[in-house]
Coordinates of C-alpha atoms in Angstrom, one line a residue:
Chain A
M536 CA 58.2 -122.3 -99.8
D537 CA 60.6 -118.6 -100.2
V538 CA 63.2 -119.4 -102.7
L539 CA 66.1 -117.1 -103.5
L540 CA 68.8 -118.0 -106.7
K541 CA 72.0 -116.0 -107.9
I542 CA 74.7 -115.8 -110.6
E543 CA 76.6 -113.1 -109.8
T544 CA 79.9 -112.5 -109.8
D545 CA 80.3 -112.2 -105.8
I546 CA 77.8 -114.3 -103.9
T547 CA 78.1 -113.8 -99.7
I548 CA 77.2 -116.2 -97.7
Q549 CA 75.9 -114.1 -95.3
E550 CA 73.1 -112.8 -97.7
A551 CA 72.5 -116.9 -97.9
L552 CA 72.0 -116.8 -94.5
D553 CA 70.3 -113.6 -94.1
F554 CA 67.4 -114.7 -96.5
I555 CA 66.6 -117.9 -95.2
H556 CA 66.2 -116.6 -91.4
S557 CA 63.1 -116.2 -90.3
P558 CA 62.1 -117.2 -85.9
A559 CA 59.1 -119.8 -87.5
C560 CA 62.2 -121.8 -88.9
G561 CA 64.7 -123.9 -86.0
G562 CA 67.0 -125.6 -88.1
E563 CA 69.2 -123.7 -91.0
V564 CA 71.6 -126.0 -92.6
V565 CA 74.3 -124.2 -95.0
F566 CA 76.7 -125.8 -97.4
T567 CA 78.9 -123.9 -99.0
G568 CA 81.8 -124.6 -101.8
K569 CA 84.8 -122.8 -101.9
V570 CA 88.0 -122.5 -104.4
R571 CA 90.4 -125.4 -103.2
N572 CA 93.9 -124.3 -103.5
D573 CA 94.8 -127.7 -105.0
T574 CA 93.2 -130.5 -106.5
K575 CA 94.4 -134.2 -106.4
G576 CA 97.6 -132.2 -105.0
R577 CA 98.1 -130.2 -108.0
S578 CA 98.1 -126.6 -106.5
V579 CA 95.6 -124.4 -107.8
D580 CA 96.5 -120.6 -108.5
K581 CA 92.7 -120.1 -109.7
L582 CA 89.6 -121.2 -111.5
Y583 CA 87.1 -119.5 -113.8
Y584 CA 83.7 -120.5 -113.8
E585 CA 81.6 -120.0 -116.9
A586 CA 77.2 -120.1 -116.3
Y587 CA 74.8 -120.4 -119.0
K588 CA 73.0 -118.1 -117.0
D589 CA 68.9 -118.0 -117.8
M590 CA 69.5 -122.1 -118.6
A591 CA 71.5 -122.2 -114.6
L592 CA 68.6 -120.0 -112.9
L593 CA 65.8 -122.7 -114.3
E594 CA 67.9 -125.6 -113.4
M595 CA 67.8 -124.0 -109.8
Q596 CA 64.2 -123.3 -110.0
K597 CA 63.8 -127.0 -111.0
I598 CA 66.2 -127.9 -108.9
A599 CA 64.2 -126.1 -105.7
D600 CA 60.6 -126.7 -106.9
D601 CA 62.4 -130.9 -106.0
V602 CA 62.9 -129.7 -102.9
A603 CA 59.6 -128.4 -102.1
R604 CA 58.0 -131.4 -103.0
Q605 CA 60.1 -133.5 -101.0
W606 CA 60.6 -131.9 -97.7
D607 CA 58.7 -129.2 -95.4
I608 CA 61.2 -126.6 -96.2
K609 CA 60.4 -123.1 -95.8
K610 CA 62.6 -121.0 -97.4
I611 CA 66.0 -121.8 -100.1
A612 CA 68.8 -120.1 -101.8
M613 CA 71.1 -121.2 -104.0
L614 CA 74.2 -119.0 -105.3
H615 CA 76.2 -119.5 -107.8
A616 CA 79.6 -117.9 -108.7
V617 CA 81.0 -116.6 -112.0
G618 CA 84.4 -115.4 -113.0
D619 CA 87.3 -116.0 -111.5
K620 CA 87.7 -117.3 -107.8
L621 CA 91.0 -117.7 -106.0
P622 CA 91.5 -120.1 -103.9
G623 CA 89.8 -119.7 -100.4
E624 CA 86.5 -117.5 -102.2
V625 CA 82.9 -118.5 -102.0
A626 CA 82.5 -120.8 -105.4
V627 CA 78.4 -121.8 -104.2
V628 CA 76.2 -121.9 -101.1
V629 CA 73.1 -123.5 -101.0
A630 CA 71.0 -122.7 -97.4
V631 CA 67.7 -123.9 -96.5
S632 CA 65.7 -123.4 -93.2
S633 CA 63.0 -125.9 -91.8
V634 CA 60.9 -126.4 -88.8
H635 CA 63.1 -130.0 -88.5
R636 CA 67.0 -130.6 -88.1
G637 CA 67.2 -133.6 -90.1
I638 CA 65.1 -132.8 -93.0
A639 CA 67.1 -129.6 -93.5
F640 CA 70.0 -131.9 -94.1
D641 CA 68.6 -134.2 -96.7
A642 CA 67.1 -130.9 -99.2
C643 CA 70.4 -129.0 -98.3
E644 CA 72.8 -132.1 -99.2
Y645 CA 70.2 -133.0 -102.6
A646 CA 70.3 -129.2 -103.7
I647 CA 73.5 -128.9 -104.0
D648 CA 74.4 -132.0 -105.5
T649 CA 71.9 -131.9 -108.7
L650 CA 73.3 -129.0 -108.5
K651 CA 76.8 -130.3 -109.0
A652 CA 75.4 -132.7 -111.7
T653 CA 72.6 -130.3 -113.7
V654 CA 73.3 -126.8 -113.4
P655 CA 75.1 -125.3 -116.7
I656 CA 77.9 -123.7 -115.0
W657 CA 81.5 -124.8 -116.3
K658 CA 85.1 -124.5 -114.0
K659 CA 88.3 -124.1 -115.2
E660 CA 91.2 -124.8 -113.4
F661 CA 94.7 -122.6 -113.8
F662 CA 97.3 -125.0 -112.5
S663 CA 100.4 -123.4 -110.9
D664 CA 102.7 -125.4 -113.3
G665 CA 100.8 -123.2 -116.0
E666 CA 98.4 -125.9 -116.7
V667 CA 94.4 -124.8 -117.6
K668 CA 92.1 -127.5 -117.8
Chain B
M688 CA 70.5 -122.9 -137.1
N689 CA 72.9 -121.1 -135.0
V690 CA 73.8 -123.1 -131.3
M691 CA 75.6 -121.7 -128.1
L692 CA 79.1 -123.9 -127.2
F693 CA 79.8 -123.5 -123.6
G694 CA 82.8 -124.9 -121.6
V695 CA 84.8 -127.4 -122.8
A696 CA 82.6 -127.4 -125.6
K697 CA 83.5 -123.9 -126.8
D698 CA 87.8 -124.7 -126.3
I699 CA 87.0 -128.0 -128.9
A700 CA 84.8 -125.5 -131.6
G701 CA 86.7 -122.5 -130.9
V702 CA 83.9 -120.8 -131.1
A703 CA 81.2 -119.4 -128.4
R704 CA 78.6 -119.2 -131.0
M705 CA 78.5 -121.1 -134.4
Q706 CA 76.0 -121.3 -137.2
L707 CA 74.6 -124.9 -138.5
P708 CA 74.2 -126.2 -141.4
E709 CA 70.6 -126.0 -143.0
G710 CA 68.6 -129.7 -142.9
I711 CA 69.5 -130.1 -138.9
A712 CA 65.9 -131.1 -137.8
T713 CA 65.8 -133.0 -134.6
V714 CA 68.5 -132.8 -131.3
G715 CA 69.7 -136.2 -132.5
A716 CA 70.5 -135.2 -136.3
L717 CA 72.2 -131.9 -134.5
K718 CA 74.6 -134.0 -132.0
A719 CA 76.0 -137.1 -135.2
W720 CA 76.8 -133.3 -137.4
L721 CA 78.6 -132.1 -134.4
L722 CA 80.1 -135.2 -133.5
A723 CA 81.4 -135.2 -137.7
A724 CA 82.6 -131.8 -137.5
Y725 CA 84.3 -132.2 -134.4
P726 CA 85.6 -136.1 -133.5
A727 CA 86.9 -134.2 -130.5
F728 CA 83.4 -134.2 -129.2
E729 CA 83.5 -137.8 -128.8
Q730 CA 86.0 -137.5 -126.1
L731 CA 83.7 -136.0 -123.3
N732 CA 81.7 -137.7 -120.6
S733 CA 78.4 -137.0 -122.0
L734 CA 77.0 -134.1 -124.8
M735 CA 73.7 -132.6 -124.4
I736 CA 71.6 -129.8 -125.9
A737 CA 69.9 -127.8 -124.7
V738 CA 67.1 -126.5 -126.6
N739 CA 64.7 -122.7 -125.4
K740 CA 66.9 -123.5 -122.3
A741 CA 65.7 -127.3 -121.4
Y742 CA 67.7 -130.6 -122.0
A743 CA 66.2 -131.4 -124.8
A744 CA 65.9 -135.9 -125.9
D745 CA 67.6 -136.7 -129.2
T746 CA 64.0 -137.3 -130.6
Q747 CA 63.1 -133.4 -130.1
A748 CA 62.4 -131.6 -133.1
V749 CA 64.6 -128.5 -133.3
T750 CA 64.1 -124.5 -136.3
T751 CA 66.0 -122.0 -136.2
T752 CA 63.9 -119.9 -134.3
D753 CA 65.0 -122.3 -131.3
E754 CA 67.3 -121.0 -128.5
I755 CA 70.2 -124.0 -129.0
A756 CA 72.9 -124.6 -126.8
I757 CA 76.0 -127.4 -126.9
I758 CA 76.4 -128.4 -123.6
P759 CA 79.2 -130.5 -122.4
P760 CA 79.7 -131.8 -118.3
V761 CA 79.0 -130.0 -115.9
S762 CA 81.4 -128.7 -113.5
G763 CA 79.8 -125.9 -110.9
G764 CA 80.1 -126.0 -107.8
Chain C
M766 CA 91.1 -131.4 -86.4
D767 CA 90.8 -128.4 -85.2
V768 CA 88.0 -128.0 -83.4
L769 CA 86.7 -124.6 -81.7
L770 CA 84.1 -125.6 -78.5
K771 CA 82.5 -122.8 -76.7
I772 CA 80.1 -122.1 -74.5
E773 CA 78.5 -118.1 -73.5
T774 CA 75.8 -116.2 -73.3
D775 CA 76.1 -115.0 -77.2
I776 CA 77.4 -117.3 -80.1
T777 CA 77.9 -116.1 -84.0
I778 CA 77.5 -118.1 -86.9
Q779 CA 79.9 -115.6 -88.4
E780 CA 82.7 -116.1 -85.8
A781 CA 82.6 -120.8 -87.0
L782 CA 82.7 -119.6 -90.3
D783 CA 85.7 -117.7 -89.6
F784 CA 87.3 -121.0 -87.8
I785 CA 86.3 -123.1 -90.1
H786 CA 87.6 -121.2 -93.1
S787 CA 90.2 -122.6 -95.2
P788 CA 92.2 -122.5 -98.6
A789 CA 92.6 -125.9 -98.3
C790 CA 88.6 -127.2 -97.9
G791 CA 86.3 -127.3 -100.1
G792 CA 83.4 -127.9 -98.6
E793 CA 81.9 -126.8 -95.2
V794 CA 78.8 -127.5 -93.6
V795 CA 76.8 -125.7 -91.2
F796 CA 74.0 -126.4 -88.6
T797 CA 72.2 -123.2 -86.9
G798 CA 69.4 -124.0 -84.1
K799 CA 67.8 -121.3 -83.4
V800 CA 65.2 -120.4 -81.1
R801 CA 61.1 -120.9 -82.6
N802 CA 58.9 -118.3 -82.4
D803 CA 56.1 -121.5 -81.4
T804 CA 56.5 -125.4 -80.3
K805 CA 53.8 -127.4 -81.4
G806 CA 51.5 -124.7 -82.2
R807 CA 51.7 -122.9 -79.1
S808 CA 53.4 -119.6 -79.0
V809 CA 57.0 -119.3 -77.4
D810 CA 58.2 -115.6 -75.6
K811 CA 61.6 -116.9 -74.7
L812 CA 63.8 -119.8 -74.1
Y813 CA 66.5 -120.3 -71.5
Y814 CA 70.1 -122.3 -71.7
E815 CA 71.3 -123.8 -68.5
A816 CA 74.7 -125.2 -69.3
Y817 CA 77.1 -127.3 -66.7
K818 CA 79.8 -125.6 -68.4
D819 CA 82.6 -127.7 -67.6
M820 CA 81.2 -130.9 -68.6
A821 CA 79.3 -129.9 -71.3
L822 CA 82.5 -129.4 -73.1
L823 CA 83.7 -131.8 -72.2
E824 CA 81.2 -134.1 -73.5
M825 CA 81.9 -131.6 -76.9
Q826 CA 84.9 -132.7 -76.8
K827 CA 84.4 -136.3 -76.5
I828 CA 81.8 -135.6 -79.8
A829 CA 85.2 -133.6 -81.9
D830 CA 87.0 -136.9 -80.9
D831 CA 84.6 -139.3 -82.6
V832 CA 84.3 -136.5 -85.9
A833 CA 87.9 -137.0 -86.3
R834 CA 88.9 -140.7 -85.2
Q835 CA 85.1 -141.1 -88.4
W836 CA 85.9 -138.8 -91.1
D837 CA 88.5 -136.7 -92.6
I838 CA 87.4 -133.2 -91.4
K839 CA 89.7 -130.5 -90.9
K840 CA 88.3 -128.0 -88.5
I841 CA 84.7 -128.2 -86.3
A842 CA 83.6 -125.5 -84.3
M843 CA 80.4 -126.5 -81.9
L844 CA 78.9 -123.1 -80.5
H845 CA 76.4 -123.7 -77.5
A846 CA 74.4 -120.0 -76.4
V847 CA 72.7 -119.8 -72.8
G848 CA 71.3 -117.8 -71.0
D849 CA 67.8 -116.0 -72.2
K850 CA 66.7 -116.4 -76.0
L851 CA 64.7 -115.0 -78.0
P852 CA 62.6 -116.2 -80.4
G853 CA 64.9 -115.9 -84.5
E854 CA 68.7 -115.6 -82.1
V855 CA 71.0 -118.6 -82.7
A856 CA 71.2 -120.8 -79.5
V857 CA 73.6 -123.3 -81.4
V858 CA 76.1 -123.7 -84.3
V859 CA 77.9 -126.8 -85.6
A860 CA 80.6 -125.9 -88.5
V861 CA 82.8 -128.7 -90.2
S862 CA 85.2 -127.7 -93.2
S863 CA 86.9 -131.0 -95.7
V864 CA 87.6 -131.6 -98.6
H865 CA 84.6 -133.5 -100.3
R866 CA 81.0 -132.0 -99.3
G867 CA 79.2 -135.5 -98.7
I868 CA 81.4 -136.1 -95.0
A869 CA 81.1 -132.5 -94.3
F870 CA 76.8 -133.7 -94.4
D871 CA 77.3 -136.6 -92.5
A872 CA 80.0 -135.3 -89.9
C873 CA 77.8 -132.1 -89.2
E874 CA 74.5 -134.0 -88.3
Y875 CA 76.5 -136.7 -86.6
A876 CA 77.8 -133.8 -84.0
I877 CA 74.4 -131.5 -83.5
D878 CA 72.4 -134.8 -82.9
T879 CA 75.0 -136.1 -80.5
L880 CA 75.4 -133.1 -79.2
K881 CA 71.8 -133.0 -78.8
A882 CA 71.5 -136.2 -76.8
T883 CA 74.4 -136.2 -74.7
V884 CA 75.9 -132.6 -73.8
P885 CA 74.4 -131.0 -70.4
I886 CA 72.6 -128.7 -71.6
W887 CA 69.0 -128.1 -70.6
K888 CA 66.0 -125.6 -71.9
K889 CA 63.2 -123.9 -70.6
E890 CA 60.5 -122.8 -72.4
F891 CA 58.9 -119.5 -71.9
F892 CA 55.5 -120.1 -73.6
S893 CA 53.6 -116.6 -74.6
D894 CA 50.0 -118.1 -72.0
G895 CA 52.3 -117.9 -69.4
E896 CA 53.5 -121.3 -69.3
V897 CA 57.4 -122.4 -68.2
K898 CA 58.7 -125.9 -69.0
Chain D
M1248 CA 78.7 -135.6 -49.7
N1249 CA 78.1 -132.2 -51.8
V1250 CA 75.5 -132.5 -55.3
M1251 CA 74.9 -130.2 -57.9
L1252 CA 71.4 -130.1 -59.7
F1253 CA 70.4 -129.0 -63.1
G1254 CA 67.2 -128.1 -64.9
V1255 CA 64.1 -130.3 -63.9
A1256 CA 66.2 -132.0 -61.2
K1257 CA 66.5 -129.0 -60.1
D1258 CA 63.4 -127.7 -60.4
I1259 CA 61.7 -130.8 -58.4
A1260 CA 64.6 -130.7 -55.8
G1261 CA 64.3 -127.1 -55.3
V1262 CA 67.7 -126.5 -55.1
A1263 CA 71.2 -126.5 -57.2
R1264 CA 73.3 -127.9 -54.6
M1265 CA 72.0 -130.2 -51.8
Q1266 CA 74.6 -132.5 -49.3
L1267 CA 73.7 -136.1 -48.9
P1268 CA 73.4 -137.8 -46.3
E1269 CA 77.1 -140.3 -45.4
G1270 CA 77.2 -144.4 -46.6
I1271 CA 75.8 -143.5 -50.1
A1272 CA 79.5 -145.5 -52.1
T1273 CA 78.4 -145.9 -55.3
V1274 CA 75.9 -144.0 -58.4
G1275 CA 73.5 -146.8 -58.1
A1276 CA 73.1 -146.0 -53.9
L1277 CA 72.8 -141.9 -54.7
K1278 CA 70.1 -142.7 -57.4
A1279 CA 68.1 -144.7 -55.2
W1280 CA 68.7 -142.1 -52.5
L1281 CA 67.4 -140.0 -55.3
L1282 CA 64.4 -141.7 -55.9
A1283 CA 63.2 -142.4 -52.3
A1284 CA 64.4 -138.5 -51.3
Y1285 CA 62.2 -136.8 -54.6
P1286 CA 59.7 -139.8 -56.4
A1287 CA 59.0 -136.8 -59.0
F1288 CA 62.7 -138.3 -60.4
E1289 CA 60.3 -141.3 -61.1
Q1290 CA 58.7 -139.0 -63.5
L1291 CA 62.3 -138.2 -66.1
N1292 CA 62.9 -140.1 -68.8
S1293 CA 66.4 -141.0 -67.8
L1294 CA 68.4 -139.6 -64.5
M1295 CA 71.9 -139.5 -64.7
I1296 CA 74.8 -138.8 -62.9
A1297 CA 78.0 -137.3 -63.8
V1298 CA 80.8 -138.0 -61.6
N1299 CA 83.4 -135.5 -61.9
K1300 CA 82.2 -134.0 -65.4
A1301 CA 81.5 -137.5 -67.1
Y1302 CA 78.4 -140.4 -67.0
A1303 CA 79.2 -142.8 -64.7
A1304 CA 77.5 -145.7 -64.2
D1305 CA 75.4 -147.2 -61.5
T1306 CA 78.2 -149.5 -60.1
Q1307 CA 80.8 -146.6 -60.6
A1308 CA 81.7 -145.7 -56.6
V1309 CA 81.6 -142.2 -55.3
T1310 CA 83.7 -140.1 -52.5
T1311 CA 83.1 -137.0 -51.3
T1312 CA 85.9 -135.3 -52.8
D1313 CA 84.3 -136.9 -56.4
E1314 CA 82.5 -133.5 -58.3
I1315 CA 78.3 -134.9 -59.0
A1316 CA 76.1 -134.0 -60.6
I1317 CA 72.6 -134.9 -61.1
I1318 CA 71.9 -135.1 -65.3
P1319 CA 68.1 -135.0 -65.7
P1320 CA 67.4 -135.1 -70.0
V1321 CA 69.2 -133.0 -71.8
S1322 CA 68.1 -130.8 -73.8
G1323 CA 70.3 -128.7 -75.6
G1324 CA 70.0 -127.3 -79.3

């Protein structure tokens, strides 16, 4: 399984799509998490993402290893943004390609769920009313 | 022993790095010291310690040469 | 729910991404089906897709209606290519955006599974050994 | 009554459109006529008829003004 891991200020869906592309793979599933303009009804101006980058990349590699053990996935890309992010901007991308589509959905959902649970990245929400949380 | 703090742990302590007193030999002892020094850590849903860039159990030994980080609940994605 | 349906010679992942983008939606799930360079170990030169276009668009609309009934999805795009398609080229794209990611996975997988079962589109496989099936 | 044929149904019949004899009043009767005229249709995993761009049950009536299509197993995606 080919793996692309990245934690940078700017990430794009396109670089994930480019990485997982393969004429041998019929199915690609891509999850993109974007900054929402509200959280539980409160308007949000921006988010700030901080990462413990070295460890975060190692935890992302563990997720990739778990995916490779569980499913016949050919390629996986996991990208996470850091720094200030405005509503509509890309915060995270998880993309997988495989020969069959069912396992591509399963693997992609597993990877984003696990990323959100274990990878040491933190967000701060800057609400329009001035609160920071 | 030098530790890094991230996210809300950094906000609670007010610093991104701190020097711990001598005599802390395990992850469990380190957590106990933190909770005593900063009671606000009790409010967190979880408090994990990473040793050399991996989550560590309370029983794990720590030394001054280890890279140690305080990991509050993660919120990426 | 906003709906984009398209059956054309050329479709792109980007037009689906552009359509489902919204600063109100945190989660986007995109499935892309590409032409594979082999089927069960036999080398494939190209596929040819034929559609009963008017009915196919109506069946795609039914899928969108089913999705809207079952989940709180904000936008959905379903695109299918027709004509000759080479290995690596995009045959189908299903993209959804929602506030929460779990239902985005469920809705996207439901939509592509149902599309493959009900939408009147047919493929012919042109194998490298000369057979057409 | 004019019908359209798609996919492998078109290959079996050798035409994309055909004129049916008079007297076929239902989808079921139309299927029976097709299977008698082209026994190869028996090999298909399914044979559906669309009337006015929607899948139709065997009991549905058909007239010469309906848009009728022979739908072999679909294979999009």
